[in-house]
Amino acid sequence: MGKTILFVKVTTDGYPGHNQAKKIYFFLLKNLTLKRNNKAQTIINIKLTIYERSKQGNANW
């Protein structure tokens, strides 16, 4: 059974405390089969790693 996942990336003007969203990117990954060693799983792991780093404030987009 396939899964569909939406990733959203927002870039800002870079000023802490009063950031303005400059660009919003949407990534839609469709019909993913979540098996180990699957290419789609690798993409998800990379995206989630970037998301986790962004929550910590040190992601490099």
Short mmCIF file of N, CA and C in Angstrom, two decimals:
data_model
loop_
_atom_site.label_atom_id
_atom_site.label_comp_id
_atom_site.label_asym_id
_atom_site.label_seq_id
_atom_site.Cartn_x
_atom_site.Cartn_y
_atom_site.Cartn_z
N MET A 1 0.85 -1.19 0.00
CA MET A 1 0.00 0.00 0.00
C MET A 1 0.89 1.24 0.00
N GLY A 2 0.63 2.15 -0.90
CA GLY A 2 1.45 3.35 -1.02
C GLY A 2 1.07 4.44 -0.04
N LYS A 3 2.02 5.26 0.27
CA LYS A 3 1.80 6.41 1.15
C LYS A 3 2.10 7.68 0.38
N THR A 4 1.46 8.77 0.75
CA THR A 4 1.76 10.07 0.17
C THR A 4 2.16 11.01 1.30
N ILE A 5 3.30 11.66 1.13
CA ILE A 5 3.81 12.56 2.17
C ILE A 5 4.05 13.94 1.57
N LEU A 6 3.61 14.96 2.27
CA LEU A 6 3.84 16.34 1.84
C LEU A 6 4.89 16.98 2.74
N PHE A 7 5.95 17.49 2.11
CA PHE A 7 6.98 18.24 2.84
C PHE A 7 6.86 19.70 2.45
N VAL A 8 6.98 20.58 3.41
CA VAL A 8 6.92 22.02 3.15
C VAL A 8 8.21 22.65 3.67
N LYS A 9 8.85 23.44 2.82
CA LYS A 9 10.07 24.15 3.22
C LYS A 9 9.83 25.63 3.03
N VAL A 10 10.15 26.42 4.04
CA VAL A 10 9.97 27.87 3.97
C VAL A 10 11.32 28.54 4.20
N THR A 11 11.70 29.45 3.31
CA THR A 11 12.92 30.23 3.53
C THR A 11 12.50 31.60 4.05
N THR A 12 13.37 32.19 4.88
CA THR A 12 13.04 33.48 5.49
C THR A 12 14.08 34.52 5.14
N ASP A 13 13.88 35.73 5.62
CA ASP A 13 14.82 36.82 5.33
C ASP A 13 16.05 36.77 6.25
N GLY A 14 16.05 35.85 7.22
CA GLY A 14 17.24 35.62 8.02
C GLY A 14 17.42 36.51 9.24
N TYR A 15 16.43 37.28 9.61
CA TYR A 15 16.56 38.13 10.79
C TYR A 15 15.84 37.49 11.97
N PRO A 16 16.55 37.00 12.97
CA PRO A 16 15.91 36.33 14.10
C PRO A 16 14.90 37.23 14.81
N GLY A 17 13.78 36.65 15.16
CA GLY A 17 12.78 37.39 15.92
C GLY A 17 11.72 38.06 15.06
N HIS A 18 12.04 38.36 13.81
CA HIS A 18 11.04 38.97 12.93
C HIS A 18 11.22 38.49 11.50
N ASN A 19 11.34 37.17 11.36
CA ASN A 19 11.50 36.58 10.04
C ASN A 19 10.26 36.77 9.18
N GLN A 20 10.49 37.03 7.92
CA GLN A 20 9.42 37.09 6.94
C GLN A 20 9.62 35.93 5.96
N ALA A 21 8.58 35.17 5.71
CA ALA A 21 8.70 34.07 4.76
C ALA A 21 8.93 34.64 3.37
N LYS A 22 9.96 34.17 2.72
CA LYS A 22 10.28 34.65 1.38
C LYS A 22 9.79 33.68 0.31
N LYS A 23 10.06 32.40 0.50
CA LYS A 23 9.65 31.40 -0.47
C LYS A 23 9.13 30.18 0.27
N ILE A 24 8.12 29.58 -0.31
CA ILE A 24 7.56 28.35 0.25
C ILE A 24 7.66 27.27 -0.81
N TYR A 25 8.24 26.14 -0.45
CA TYR A 25 8.40 25.02 -1.38
C TYR A 25 7.57 23.85 -0.87
N PHE A 26 6.91 23.17 -1.81
CA PHE A 26 6.13 21.98 -1.47
C PHE A 26 6.73 20.78 -2.18
N PHE A 27 6.94 19.72 -1.45
CA PHE A 27 7.42 18.47 -2.02
C PHE A 27 6.36 17.41 -1.74
N LEU A 28 5.82 16.82 -2.79
CA LEU A 28 4.80 15.79 -2.62
C LEU A 28 5.38 14.46 -3.10
N LEU A 29 5.57 13.53 -2.18
CA LEU A 29 6.09 12.21 -2.52
C LEU A 29 4.91 11.25 -2.51
N LYS A 30 4.62 10.67 -3.67
CA LYS A 30 3.43 9.83 -3.81
C LYS A 30 3.80 8.36 -3.92
N ASN A 31 2.84 7.53 -3.54
CA ASN A 31 2.92 6.09 -3.74
C ASN A 31 4.21 5.49 -3.20
N LEU A 32 4.56 5.88 -1.99
CA LEU A 32 5.78 5.36 -1.38
C LEU A 32 5.50 4.02 -0.72
N THR A 33 6.40 3.10 -0.94
CA THR A 33 6.33 1.85 -0.20
C THR A 33 7.41 1.91 0.86
N LEU A 34 7.00 1.85 2.10
CA LEU A 34 7.92 2.08 3.20
C LEU A 34 8.58 0.78 3.63
N LYS A 35 9.56 0.36 2.84
CA LYS A 35 10.34 -0.84 3.15
C LYS A 35 11.77 -0.43 3.43
N ARG A 36 12.45 -1.21 4.23
CA ARG A 36 13.87 -0.93 4.49
C ARG A 36 14.66 -1.07 3.20
N ASN A 37 15.68 -0.23 3.09
CA ASN A 37 16.56 -0.21 1.93
C ASN A 37 15.85 0.24 0.66
N ASN A 38 14.69 0.83 0.81
CA ASN A 38 13.95 1.34 -0.34
C ASN A 38 14.43 2.76 -0.62
N LYS A 39 14.57 3.10 -1.89
CA LYS A 39 15.04 4.44 -2.25
C LYS A 39 14.12 5.51 -1.68
N ALA A 40 12.82 5.27 -1.73
CA ALA A 40 11.86 6.24 -1.18
C ALA A 40 12.08 6.42 0.33
N GLN A 41 12.41 5.35 1.02
CA GLN A 41 12.65 5.43 2.46
C GLN A 41 13.87 6.30 2.74
N THR A 42 14.89 6.17 1.89
CA THR A 42 16.09 6.98 2.05
C THR A 42 15.74 8.46 1.91
N ILE A 43 14.91 8.80 0.91
CA ILE A 43 14.49 10.18 0.71
C ILE A 43 13.76 10.69 1.95
N ILE A 44 12.87 9.89 2.48
CA ILE A 44 12.12 10.29 3.67
C ILE A 44 13.07 10.53 4.83
N ASN A 45 14.04 9.63 5.01
CA ASN A 45 14.98 9.79 6.12
C ASN A 45 15.77 11.08 5.98
N ILE A 46 16.21 11.39 4.76
CA ILE A 46 16.96 12.62 4.53
C ILE A 46 16.09 13.84 4.83
N LYS A 47 14.87 13.84 4.32
CA LYS A 47 13.96 14.97 4.53
C LYS A 47 13.65 15.15 6.02
N LEU A 48 13.42 14.05 6.72
CA LEU A 48 13.10 14.17 8.13
C LEU A 48 14.31 14.66 8.92
N THR A 49 15.51 14.24 8.50
CA THR A 49 16.72 14.73 9.17
C THR A 49 16.84 16.24 8.99
N ILE A 50 16.59 16.73 7.78
CA ILE A 50 16.64 18.16 7.52
C ILE A 50 15.59 18.88 8.36
N TYR A 51 14.39 18.31 8.45
CA TYR A 51 13.32 18.92 9.23
C TYR A 51 13.72 19.00 10.71
N GLU A 52 14.28 17.92 11.24
CA GLU A 52 14.69 17.93 12.64
C GLU A 52 15.78 18.97 12.89
N ARG A 53 16.72 19.10 11.96
CA ARG A 53 17.78 20.10 12.12
C ARG A 53 17.19 21.50 12.05
N SER A 54 16.18 21.68 11.20
CA SER A 54 15.60 23.02 11.05
C SER A 54 14.88 23.43 12.34
N LYS A 55 14.30 22.47 13.04
CA LYS A 55 13.64 22.79 14.30
C LYS A 55 14.67 23.23 15.34
N GLN A 56 15.91 22.78 15.19
CA GLN A 56 16.96 23.17 16.13
C GLN A 56 17.61 24.48 15.71
N GLY A 57 17.26 24.99 14.54
CA GLY A 57 17.76 26.28 14.10
C GLY A 57 19.12 26.24 13.44
N ASN A 58 19.57 25.06 13.00
CA ASN A 58 20.89 25.00 12.39
C ASN A 58 20.89 24.25 11.06
N ALA A 59 19.77 24.24 10.38
CA ALA A 59 19.69 23.54 9.09
C ALA A 59 20.33 24.38 7.99
N ASN A 60 21.01 23.72 7.12
CA ASN A 60 21.57 24.38 5.95
C ASN A 60 20.78 23.96 4.73
N TRP A 61 19.92 24.82 4.26
CA TRP A 61 19.14 24.50 3.07
C TRP A 61 19.98 24.74 1.85
#
